[in-house]
PDB file of C-alpha atoms and ligand atoms in Angstrom:
ATOM      1  CA  MET A   1      31.534 -64.793  19.105  1.00 46.00           C
ATOM      2  CA  THR A   2      33.653 -62.252  20.956  1.00 59.00           C
ATOM      3  CA  SER A   3      37.000 -64.048  20.660  1.00 69.00           C
ATOM      4  CA  ARG A   4      38.263 -62.036  17.686  1.00 84.00           C
ATOM      5  CA  TRP A   5      37.909 -58.863  19.710  1.00 95.00           C
ATOM      6  CA  THR A   6      40.628 -57.316  21.847  1.00 97.00           C
ATOM      7  CA  ASN A   7      40.003 -54.468  24.276  1.00 97.00           C
ATOM      8  CA  GLU A   8      42.301 -52.269  22.174  1.00 97.00           C
ATOM      9  CA  ALA A   9      40.251 -52.940  19.033  1.00 96.00           C
ATOM     10  CA  ALA A  10      37.025 -52.091  20.871  1.00 97.00           C
ATOM     11  CA  ILE A  11      38.543 -48.811  22.106  1.00 97.00           C
ATOM     12  CA  ARG A  12      39.652 -47.958  18.548  1.00 97.00           C
ATOM     13  CA  GLN A  13      36.095 -48.501  17.343  1.00 96.00           C
ATOM     14  CA  TRP A  14      34.714 -46.177  20.052  1.00 96.00           C
ATOM     15  CA  ASN A  15      37.297 -43.579  19.106  1.00 96.00           C
ATOM     16  CA  THR A  16      36.319 -43.686  15.428  1.00 95.00           C
ATOM     17  CA  SER A  17      32.609 -43.387  16.179  1.00 94.00           C
ATOM     18  CA  ALA A  18      33.051 -40.398  18.512  1.00 94.00           C
ATOM     19  CA  THR A  19      32.470 -37.604  16.035  1.00 94.00           C
ATOM     20  CA  ARG A  20      32.366 -33.992  17.152  1.00 95.00           C
ATOM     21  CA  GLU A  21      28.690 -33.845  16.163  1.00 94.00           C
ATOM     22  CA  SER A  22      27.689 -36.901  18.214  1.00 93.00           C
ATOM     23  CA  MET A  23      29.600 -35.677  21.262  1.00 95.00           C
ATOM     24  CA  GLU A  24      28.069 -32.193  21.041  1.00 94.00           C
ATOM     25  CA  ALA A  25      24.587 -33.701  20.722  1.00 93.00           C
ATOM     26  CA  MET A  26      24.982 -35.675  23.946  1.00 93.00           C
ATOM     27  CA  ALA A  27      27.174 -33.285  25.911  1.00 94.00           C
ATOM     28  CA  GLU A  28      24.545 -32.064  28.369  1.00 92.00           C
ATOM     29  CA  ASN A  29      22.501 -35.032  29.570  1.00 92.00           C
ATOM     30  CA  GLY A  30      23.275 -37.858  27.140  1.00 90.00           C
ATOM     31  CA  ASP A  31      20.720 -39.274  24.697  1.00 92.00           C
ATOM     32  CA  PHE A  32      16.993 -39.957  25.083  1.00 94.00           C
ATOM     33  CA  ALA A  33      17.504 -43.222  26.983  1.00 95.00           C
ATOM     34  CA  LYS A  34      20.027 -41.661  29.345  1.00 97.00           C
ATOM     35  CA  ARG A  35      17.760 -38.701  30.110  1.00 96.00           C
ATOM     36  CA  ASN A  36      14.621 -40.751  30.645  1.00 97.00           C
ATOM     37  CA  LEU A  37      15.878 -44.022  32.074  1.00 98.00           C
ATOM     38  CA  VAL A  38      19.548 -44.266  33.005  1.00 98.00           C
ATOM     39  CA  ASN A  39      20.475 -40.910  34.576  1.00 98.00           C
ATOM     40  CA  PRO A  40      17.613 -40.816  37.124  1.00 98.00           C
ATOM     41  CA  ALA A  41      18.415 -44.360  38.289  1.00 98.00           C
ATOM     42  CA  LEU A  42      22.171 -43.721  38.508  1.00 98.00           C
ATOM     43  CA  LEU A  43      21.646 -40.562  40.509  1.00 98.00           C
ATOM     44  CA  ARG A  44      19.165 -42.200  42.870  1.00 98.00           C
ATOM     45  CA  LEU A  45      21.462 -45.173  43.509  1.00 98.00           C
ATOM     46  CA  LEU A  46      24.496 -42.924  44.029  1.00 98.00           C
ATOM     47  CA  GLY A  47      22.632 -40.803  46.562  1.00 98.00           C
ATOM     48  CA  ASP A  48      23.995 -37.467  47.754  1.00 98.00           C
ATOM     49  CA  VAL A  49      27.418 -37.019  46.133  1.00 98.00           C
ATOM     50  CA  HIS A  50      28.141 -33.592  47.562  1.00 98.00           C
ATOM     51  CA  GLY A  51      31.720 -33.528  48.863  1.00 98.00           C
ATOM     52  CA  ARG A  52      32.246 -37.144  47.763  1.00 98.00           C
ATOM     53  CA  ARG A  53      35.170 -38.351  45.679  1.00 98.00           C
ATOM     54  CA  VAL A  54      33.619 -40.087  42.660  1.00 99.00           C
ATOM     55  CA  LEU A  55      35.223 -41.954  39.764  1.00 99.00           C
ATOM     56  CA  ASP A  56      33.347 -41.933  36.440  1.00 98.00           C
ATOM     57  CA  ALA A  57      34.865 -45.082  34.924  1.00 98.00           C
ATOM     58  CA  GLY A  58      34.636 -45.012  31.113  1.00 98.00           C
ATOM     59  CA  CYS A  59      33.232 -41.492  31.121  1.00 98.00           C
ATOM     60  CA  GLY A  60      32.916 -40.989  27.345  1.00 98.00           C
ATOM     61  CA  ASN A  61      32.285 -37.317  26.529  1.00 97.00           C
ATOM     62  CA  GLY A  62      32.118 -36.630  30.275  1.00 98.00           C
ATOM     63  CA  TYR A  63      28.460 -35.606  30.481  1.00 98.00           C
ATOM     64  CA  PHE A  64      27.828 -37.605  33.675  1.00 98.00           C
ATOM     65  CA  SER A  65      31.066 -36.341  35.260  1.00 98.00           C
ATOM     66  CA  ARG A  66      29.764 -32.823  34.675  1.00 98.00           C
ATOM     67  CA  ILE A  67      26.378 -33.691  36.203  1.00 98.00           C
ATOM     68  CA  LEU A  68      28.124 -35.105  39.286  1.00 98.00           C
ATOM     69  CA  ALA A  69      30.460 -32.110  39.568  1.00 98.00           C
ATOM     70  CA  GLY A  70      27.389 -29.862  39.311  1.00 98.00           C
ATOM     71  CA  ARG A  71      26.070 -31.680  42.396  1.00 98.00           C
ATOM     72  CA  GLY A  72      29.218 -30.947  44.346  1.00 98.00           C
ATOM     73  CA  ALA A  73      31.217 -34.169  43.816  1.00 98.00           C
ATOM     74  CA  GLN A  74      34.992 -34.239  43.343  1.00 98.00           C
ATOM     75  CA  VAL A  75      35.128 -36.137  40.075  1.00 98.00           C
ATOM     76  CA  VAL A  76      37.796 -38.054  38.209  1.00 98.00           C
ATOM     77  CA  GLY A  77      36.773 -39.334  34.767  1.00 98.00           C
ATOM     78  CA  VAL A  78      38.681 -42.162  33.095  1.00 98.00           C
ATOM     79  CA  GLU A  79      38.260 -42.584  29.349  1.00 98.00           C
ATOM     80  CA  PRO A  80      40.574 -44.406  26.934  1.00 98.00           C
ATOM     81  CA  THR A  81      39.696 -42.782  23.586  1.00 98.00           C
ATOM     82  CA  ASP A  82      41.601 -39.765  22.269  1.00 98.00           C
ATOM     83  CA  ASN A  83      38.488 -38.069  20.917  1.00 97.00           C
ATOM     84  CA  MET A  84      36.167 -38.359  23.912  1.00 97.00           C
ATOM     85  CA  CYS A  85      38.896 -37.627  26.442  1.00 98.00           C
ATOM     86  CA  ALA A  86      39.929 -34.494  24.502  1.00 98.00           C
ATOM     87  CA  PHE A  87      36.291 -33.369  24.266  1.00 98.00           C
ATOM     88  CA  ALA A  88      35.740 -33.862  28.013  1.00 98.00           C
ATOM     89  CA  ARG A  89      38.921 -31.918  28.806  1.00 98.00           C
ATOM     90  CA  GLU A  90      37.852 -29.131  26.467  1.00 98.00           C
ATOM     91  CA  ARG A  91      34.518 -28.830  28.285  1.00 98.00           C
ATOM     92  CA  GLU A  92      36.352 -28.761  31.601  1.00 98.00           C
ATOM     93  CA  THR A  93      38.508 -25.887  30.355  1.00 98.00           C
ATOM     94  CA  GLU A  94      35.327 -23.989  29.439  1.00 98.00           C
ATOM     95  CA  LEU A  95      33.368 -24.793  32.604  1.00 98.00           C
ATOM     96  CA  GLY A  96      36.081 -25.040  35.262  1.00 98.00           C
ATOM     97  CA  GLN A  97      34.180 -27.557  37.390  1.00 98.00           C
ATOM     98  CA  GLY A  98      37.346 -29.134  38.755  1.00 98.00           C
ATOM     99  CA  VAL A  99      36.880 -32.504  36.998  1.00 98.00           C
ATOM    100  CA  THR A 100      40.131 -34.357  36.270  1.00 98.00           C
ATOM    101  CA  TYR A 101      40.146 -36.526  33.158  1.00 98.00           C
ATOM    102  CA  VAL A 102      42.639 -39.381  32.852  1.00 98.00           C
ATOM    103  CA  GLN A 103      43.093 -41.130  29.516  1.00 98.00           C
ATOM    104  CA  ALA A 104      43.314 -44.819  30.341  1.00 98.00           C
ATOM    105  CA  ASP A 105      41.908 -48.284  29.725  1.00 98.00           C
ATOM    106  CA  LEU A 106      40.063 -49.488  32.846  1.00 98.00           C
ATOM    107  CA  THR A 107      41.720 -52.873  32.501  1.00 97.00           C
ATOM    108  CA  ARG A 108      45.086 -51.113  32.923  1.00 97.00           C
ATOM    109  CA  MET A 109      44.037 -48.597  35.520  1.00 97.00           C
ATOM    110  CA  PRO A 110      46.789 -46.172  36.502  1.00 97.00           C
ATOM    111  CA  ASP A 111      47.237 -44.976  40.075  1.00 96.00           C
ATOM    112  CA  LEU A 112      44.440 -42.442  40.657  1.00 98.00           C
ATOM    113  CA  GLY A 113      45.483 -41.448  44.169  1.00 96.00           C
ATOM    114  CA  GLU A 114      43.173 -41.596  47.173  1.00 98.00           C
ATOM    115  CA  PRO A 115      40.421 -44.232  47.169  1.00 98.00           C
ATOM    116  CA  PHE A 116      36.972 -43.178  45.935  1.00 98.00           C
ATOM    117  CA  ASP A 117      33.723 -43.002  47.910  1.00 98.00           C
ATOM    118  CA  ALA A 118      31.843 -44.112  44.789  1.00 99.00           C
ATOM    119  CA  VAL A 119      32.566 -45.430  41.298  1.00 99.00           C
ATOM    120  CA  VAL A 120      30.015 -45.083  38.529  1.00 99.00           C
ATOM    121  CA  CYS A 121      30.538 -47.204  35.441  1.00 98.00           C
ATOM    122  CA  SER A 122      27.715 -46.436  33.047  1.00 98.00           C
ATOM    123  CA  MET A 123      27.229 -48.476  29.886  1.00 98.00           C
ATOM    124  CA  VAL A 124      30.866 -49.512  29.819  1.00 98.00           C
ATOM    125  CA  LEU A 125      31.323 -53.102  31.038  1.00 98.00           C
ATOM    126  CA  MET A 126      29.307 -54.539  28.138  1.00 98.00           C
ATOM    127  CA  ALA A 127      31.510 -52.501  25.744  1.00 98.00           C
ATOM    128  CA  ILE A 128      34.683 -54.293  26.878  1.00 98.00           C
ATOM    129  CA  PRO A 129      35.459 -57.730  25.417  1.00 97.00           C
ATOM    130  CA  ASP A 130      37.678 -58.809  28.338  1.00 97.00           C
ATOM    131  CA  TRP A 131      35.646 -57.007  30.981  1.00 98.00           C
ATOM    132  CA  LYS A 132      36.382 -58.713  34.310  1.00 98.00           C
ATOM    133  CA  PRO A 133      39.646 -56.796  34.962  1.00 98.00           C
ATOM    134  CA  ALA A 134      37.643 -53.574  34.454  1.00 98.00           C
ATOM    135  CA  MET A 135      35.077 -54.476  37.129  1.00 98.00           C
ATOM    136  CA  ARG A 136      37.931 -55.566  39.384  1.00 98.00           C
ATOM    137  CA  ALA A 137      39.687 -52.204  38.876  1.00 98.00           C
ATOM    138  CA  CYS A 138      36.459 -50.327  39.703  1.00 98.00           C
ATOM    139  CA  VAL A 139      36.089 -52.214  42.989  1.00 98.00           C
ATOM    140  CA  ALA A 140      39.805 -51.813  43.793  1.00 98.00           C
ATOM    141  CA  ALA A 141      39.481 -48.031  43.346  1.00 98.00           C
ATOM    142  CA  LEU A 142      36.915 -47.835  46.174  1.00 98.00           C
ATOM    143  CA  ARG A 143      37.479 -47.230  49.848  1.00 98.00           C
ATOM    144  CA  PRO A 144      36.306 -50.120  52.047  1.00 98.00           C
ATOM    145  CA  GLY A 145      32.492 -50.140  51.912  1.00 98.00           C
ATOM    146  CA  GLY A 146      32.495 -47.649  48.986  1.00 98.00           C
ATOM    147  CA  LEU A 147      29.736 -47.784  46.405  1.00 98.00           C
ATOM    148  CA  LEU A 148      29.950 -49.212  42.877  1.00 99.00           C
ATOM    149  CA  VAL A 149      27.050 -48.266  40.607  1.00 99.00           C
ATOM    150  CA  PHE A 150      27.071 -49.724  37.111  1.00 98.00           C
ATOM    151  CA  ALA A 151      24.604 -49.576  34.248  1.00 98.00           C
ATOM    152  CA  LEU A 152      24.337 -52.035  31.380  1.00 98.00           C
ATOM    153  CA  VAL A 153      22.123 -52.481  28.394  1.00 98.00           C
ATOM    154  CA  HIS A 154      19.931 -55.139  29.994  1.00 98.00           C
ATOM    155  CA  PRO A 155      21.398 -58.499  28.881  1.00 98.00           C
ATOM    156  CA  ALA A 156      17.917 -60.061  28.678  1.00 97.00           C
ATOM    157  CA  PHE A 157      16.447 -57.307  26.471  1.00 97.00           C
ATOM    158  CA  GLU A 158      19.362 -55.902  24.503  1.00 95.00           C
ATOM    159  CA  GLU A 159      17.581 -55.420  21.205  1.00 93.00           C
ATOM    160  CA  LEU A 160      14.302 -54.322  22.711  1.00 96.00           C
ATOM    161  CA  TRP A 161      13.347 -51.470  20.435  1.00 94.00           C
ATOM    162  CA  GLY A 162      13.904 -53.308  17.138  1.00 93.00           C
ATOM    163  CA  SER A 163      12.264 -56.502  18.349  1.00 95.00           C
ATOM    164  CA  TRP A 164       9.216 -54.693  19.730  1.00 96.00           C
ATOM    165  CA  ARG A 165       8.810 -52.667  16.543  1.00 95.00           C
ATOM    166  CA  GLU A 166       8.932 -55.780  14.394  1.00 96.00           C
ATOM    167  CA  HIS A 167       7.068 -58.324  16.525  1.00 96.00           C
ATOM    168  CA  GLY A 168       5.169 -56.352  19.183  1.00 95.00           C
ATOM    169  CA  GLU A 169       7.034 -58.408  21.778  1.00 96.00           C
ATOM    170  CA  TYR A 170      10.605 -59.277  22.700  1.00 97.00           C
ATOM    171  CA  ARG A 171      12.283 -62.252  21.085  1.00 96.00           C
ATOM    172  CA  VAL A 172      15.627 -63.683  22.104  1.00 95.00           C
ATOM    173  CA  ARG A 173      17.341 -66.852  20.884  1.00 94.00           C
ATOM    174  CA  ARG A 174      20.856 -67.097  22.308  1.00 94.00           C
ATOM    175  CA  TYR A 175      20.726 -65.647  25.806  1.00 97.00           C
ATOM    176  CA  LEU A 176      23.220 -68.076  27.340  1.00 97.00           C
ATOM    177  CA  GLU A 177      25.918 -67.513  24.726  1.00 95.00           C
ATOM    178  CA  GLU A 178      28.499 -64.753  24.520  1.00 95.00           C
ATOM    179  CA  TYR A 179      28.316 -62.788  21.288  1.00 95.00           C
ATOM    180  CA  GLU A 180      28.893 -59.427  19.679  1.00 96.00           C
ATOM    181  CA  VAL A 181      25.959 -57.037  19.451  1.00 95.00           C
ATOM    182  CA  VAL A 182      26.671 -54.667  16.568  1.00 94.00           C
ATOM    183  CA  GLY A 183      25.556 -51.171  17.553  1.00 91.00           C
ATOM    184  CA  LEU A 184      25.202 -47.835  15.778  1.00 89.00           C
ATOM    185  CA  ALA A 185      28.307 -46.378  17.424  1.00 90.00           C
ATOM    186  CA  ALA A 186      30.292 -49.489  18.340  1.00 95.00           C
ATOM    187  CA  SER A 187      29.819 -53.123  19.277  1.00 96.00           C
ATOM    188  CA  ASP A 188      28.720 -54.359  22.660  1.00 97.00           C
ATOM    189  CA  PHE A 189      29.288 -57.870  23.937  1.00 97.00           C
ATOM    190  CA  HIS A 190      26.415 -59.940  25.239  1.00 97.00           C
ATOM    191  CA  ARG A 191      26.903 -62.157  28.250  1.00 98.00           C
ATOM    192  CA  PRO A 192      24.248 -63.438  30.635  1.00 98.00           C
ATOM    193  CA  ILE A 193      23.293 -61.411  33.700  1.00 98.00           C
ATOM    194  CA  SER A 194      24.761 -64.117  35.939  1.00 98.00           C
ATOM    195  CA  ALA A 195      28.256 -63.306  34.595  1.00 98.00           C
ATOM    196  CA  TYR A 196      28.093 -59.816  36.088  1.00 98.00           C
ATOM    197  CA  PHE A 197      26.535 -60.798  39.411  1.00 98.00           C
ATOM    198  CA  ASN A 198      28.858 -63.750  39.923  1.00 98.00           C
ATOM    199  CA  GLU A 199      31.904 -61.547  39.278  1.00 98.00           C
ATOM    200  CA  LEU A 200      30.566 -59.006  41.757  1.00 98.00           C
ATOM    201  CA  ALA A 201      30.184 -61.788  44.333  1.00 98.00           C
ATOM    202  CA  SER A 202      33.675 -63.137  43.649  1.00 98.00           C
ATOM    203  CA  LEU A 203      35.066 -59.640  44.316  1.00 98.00           C
ATOM    204  CA  GLY A 204      33.422 -59.756  47.756  1.00 98.00           C
ATOM    205  CA  CYS A 205      30.870 -57.020  46.994  1.00 98.00           C
ATOM    206  CA  ARG A 206      27.516 -56.782  48.737  1.00 98.00           C
ATOM    207  CA  LEU A 207      24.558 -56.178  46.445  1.00 98.00           C
ATOM    208  CA  ARG A 208      22.529 -53.173  47.526  1.00 98.00           C
ATOM    209  CA  GLU A 209      19.925 -52.635  44.798  1.00 98.00           C
ATOM    210  CA  VAL A 210      19.040 -53.568  41.235  1.00 98.00           C
ATOM    211  CA  ALA A 211      16.988 -51.126  39.145  1.00 98.00           C
ATOM    212  CA  GLU A 212      15.183 -51.979  35.888  1.00 98.00           C
ATOM    213  CA  PRO A 213      13.584 -48.652  34.939  1.00 98.00           C
ATOM    214  CA  GLY A 214      10.599 -48.497  32.593  1.00 98.00           C
ATOM    215  CA  LEU A 215       9.661 -45.541  30.412  1.00 98.00           C
ATOM    216  CA  ASP A 216       6.885 -43.219  31.548  1.00 97.00           C
ATOM    217  CA  PRO A 217       3.803 -44.255  29.464  1.00 97.00           C
ATOM    218  CA  ALA A 218       2.993 -40.583  28.779  1.00 97.00           C
ATOM    219  CA  VAL A 219       6.455 -40.037  27.243  1.00 96.00           C
ATOM    220  CA  ALA A 220       6.078 -43.203  25.147  1.00 96.00           C
ATOM    221  CA  ALA A 221       2.598 -42.198  23.928  1.00 96.00           C
ATOM    222  CA  GLU A 222       3.929 -38.832  22.804  1.00 95.00           C
ATOM    223  CA  MET A 223       6.801 -40.431  20.902  1.00 93.00           C
ATOM    224  CA  GLU A 224       5.065 -43.484  19.417  1.00 91.00           C
ATOM    225  CA  PRO A 225       3.859 -41.733  16.194  1.00 93.00           C
ATOM    226  CA  THR A 226       7.421 -40.750  15.243  1.00 93.00           C
ATOM    227  CA  THR A 227       9.225 -43.596  16.987  1.00 92.00           C
ATOM    228  CA  PRO A 228       7.290 -46.825  16.497  1.00 93.00           C
ATOM    229  CA  GLY A 229       8.258 -49.522  18.977  1.00 92.00           C
ATOM    230  CA  ILE A 230       9.133 -47.116  21.803  1.00 95.00           C
ATOM    231  CA  ASP A 231       6.173 -48.550  23.725  1.00 95.00           C
ATOM    232  CA  GLY A 232       8.346 -51.603  24.440  1.00 97.00           C
ATOM    233  CA  TYR A 233      10.348 -49.473  26.879  1.00 97.00           C
ATOM    234  CA  VAL A 234       7.230 -49.086  29.026  1.00 98.00           C
ATOM    235  CA  HIS A 235       6.727 -52.839  29.403  1.00 97.00           C
ATOM    236  CA  LEU A 236      10.285 -54.192  29.471  1.00 98.00           C
ATOM    237  CA  PRO A 237      13.534 -52.791  30.883  1.00 98.00           C
ATOM    238  CA  ASN A 238      16.211 -51.914  28.342  1.00 97.00           C
ATOM    239  CA  PHE A 239      18.688 -51.110  31.122  1.00 98.00           C
ATOM    240  CA  LEU A 240      19.957 -52.846  34.229  1.00 98.00           C
ATOM    241  CA  ILE A 241      21.440 -50.625  36.924  1.00 98.00           C
ATOM    242  CA  VAL A 242      23.160 -52.146  39.906  1.00 98.00           C
ATOM    243  CA  SER A 243      24.560 -50.753  43.139  1.00 98.00           C
ATOM    244  CA  ALA A 244      26.902 -52.739  45.348  1.00 98.00           C
ATOM    245  CA  GLU A 245      29.259 -52.056  48.219  1.00 98.00           C
ATOM    246  CA  ALA A 246      32.962 -52.908  48.131  1.00 98.00           C
ATOM    247  CA  PRO A 247      34.163 -55.221  50.898  1.00 97.00           C
ATOM    248  CA  ALA A 248      34.417 -53.355  54.230  1.00 95.00           C
TER     249      ALA A 248
HETATM  250  C1  SAM B   1      28.347 -46.481  25.636  1.00 60.90           C
HETATM  251  S1  SAM B   1      29.789 -45.523  25.947  1.00 60.90           S
HETATM  252  C2  SAM B   1      29.390 -44.884  27.566  1.00 60.90           C
HETATM  253  C3  SAM B   1      30.174 -43.667  27.904  1.00 60.90           C
HETATM  254  C4  SAM B   1      29.695 -42.913  29.150  1.00 60.90           C
HETATM  255  N1  SAM B   1      29.860 -43.686  30.373  1.00 60.90           N
HETATM  256  C5  SAM B   1      28.266 -42.493  28.977  1.00 60.90           C
HETATM  257  O1  SAM B   1      27.390 -43.036  29.669  1.00 60.90           O
HETATM  258  O2  SAM B   1      28.011 -41.655  28.100  1.00 60.90           O
HETATM  259  C6  SAM B   1      31.009 -46.764  26.279  1.00 60.90           C
HETATM  260  C7  SAM B   1      32.313 -46.166  26.754  1.00 60.90           C
HETATM  261  O3  SAM B   1      33.177 -47.211  27.189  1.00 60.90           O
HETATM  262  C8  SAM B   1      34.473 -46.827  26.856  1.00 60.90           C
HETATM  263  N2  SAM B   1      35.351 -47.995  26.890  1.00 60.90           N
HETATM  264  C9  SAM B   1      35.458 -49.008  26.013  1.00 60.90           C
HETATM  265  N3  SAM B   1      36.439 -49.850  26.403  1.00 60.90           N
HETATM  266  C10 SAM B   1      36.956 -49.354  27.544  1.00 60.90           C
HETATM  267  C11 SAM B   1      38.000 -49.766  28.418  1.00 60.90           C
HETATM  268  N4  SAM B   1      38.702 -50.872  28.196  1.00 60.90           N
HETATM  269  N5  SAM B   1      38.278 -48.990  29.491  1.00 60.90           N
HETATM  270  C12 SAM B   1      37.548 -47.871  29.732  1.00 60.90           C
HETATM  271  N6  SAM B   1      36.537 -47.447  28.956  1.00 60.90           N
HETATM  272  C13 SAM B   1      36.256 -48.184  27.872  1.00 60.90           C
HETATM  273  C14 SAM B   1      34.312 -46.221  25.461  1.00 60.90           C
HETATM  274  O4  SAM B   1      35.447 -45.490  25.069  1.00 60.90           O
HETATM  275  C15 SAM B   1      33.066 -45.378  25.678  1.00 60.90           C
HETATM  276  O5  SAM B   1      33.379 -44.117  26.172  1.00 60.90           O
END
């Protein structure tokens, strides 16, 4: 059940979980899954960002904004939590990459000026209880034909690691329902894949590519002794990464 959740309550939970230690640990390239699975797919689907105006929607500690700025993009990061937004701004003061951080809820997007060539929204839509206005705001921020790239924990394999470790396969019981997925940092909200693709279609977007990256078997073999169950990431995709064009 997701009905007891408001977007404000979800943001408060993210703010509480964003400790200095956790933000420092993931400040460069994100966590293991981001480094090995999500970042390469996002960057490939975004293509050459040099000189492009890019919005990092729900940017968290800002690590991906910094990666994009390092590749020559003009980046605006939007993040609603006090802690992560302050951390991202602090890093910007140190690095001077020219990234602008705006503290805002995507479902109440402020005016961000000129339209964007691309919007990246990584691991955010499934963190928002009432998420459709957020996807709508991402598409509205684009220039005609601009590119939306979003990453989700794959709705068909959300609890992959735990399930694989316990059963040696993936088990799912309630795919078609909407429900809260309690996470280590904060809750996500399960909804079927069709919810995301149908919303994209209703916004007039044209699907360009869907990526379901698998883990390199050599990386999994190295980690298996200390991280039992990681082998599941080789066989099933824990992340769904989508690129689509805004209406022309
Ligand atoms: C899993 S984190 C991902 C952060 C970042 N994109 C990354 O990949 O590291 C989820 C992010 O969604 C943000 N978030 C939650 N609700 C939001 C909302 N309504 N508008 C914008 N961001 C939101 C959280 O504050 C958090 O930074």
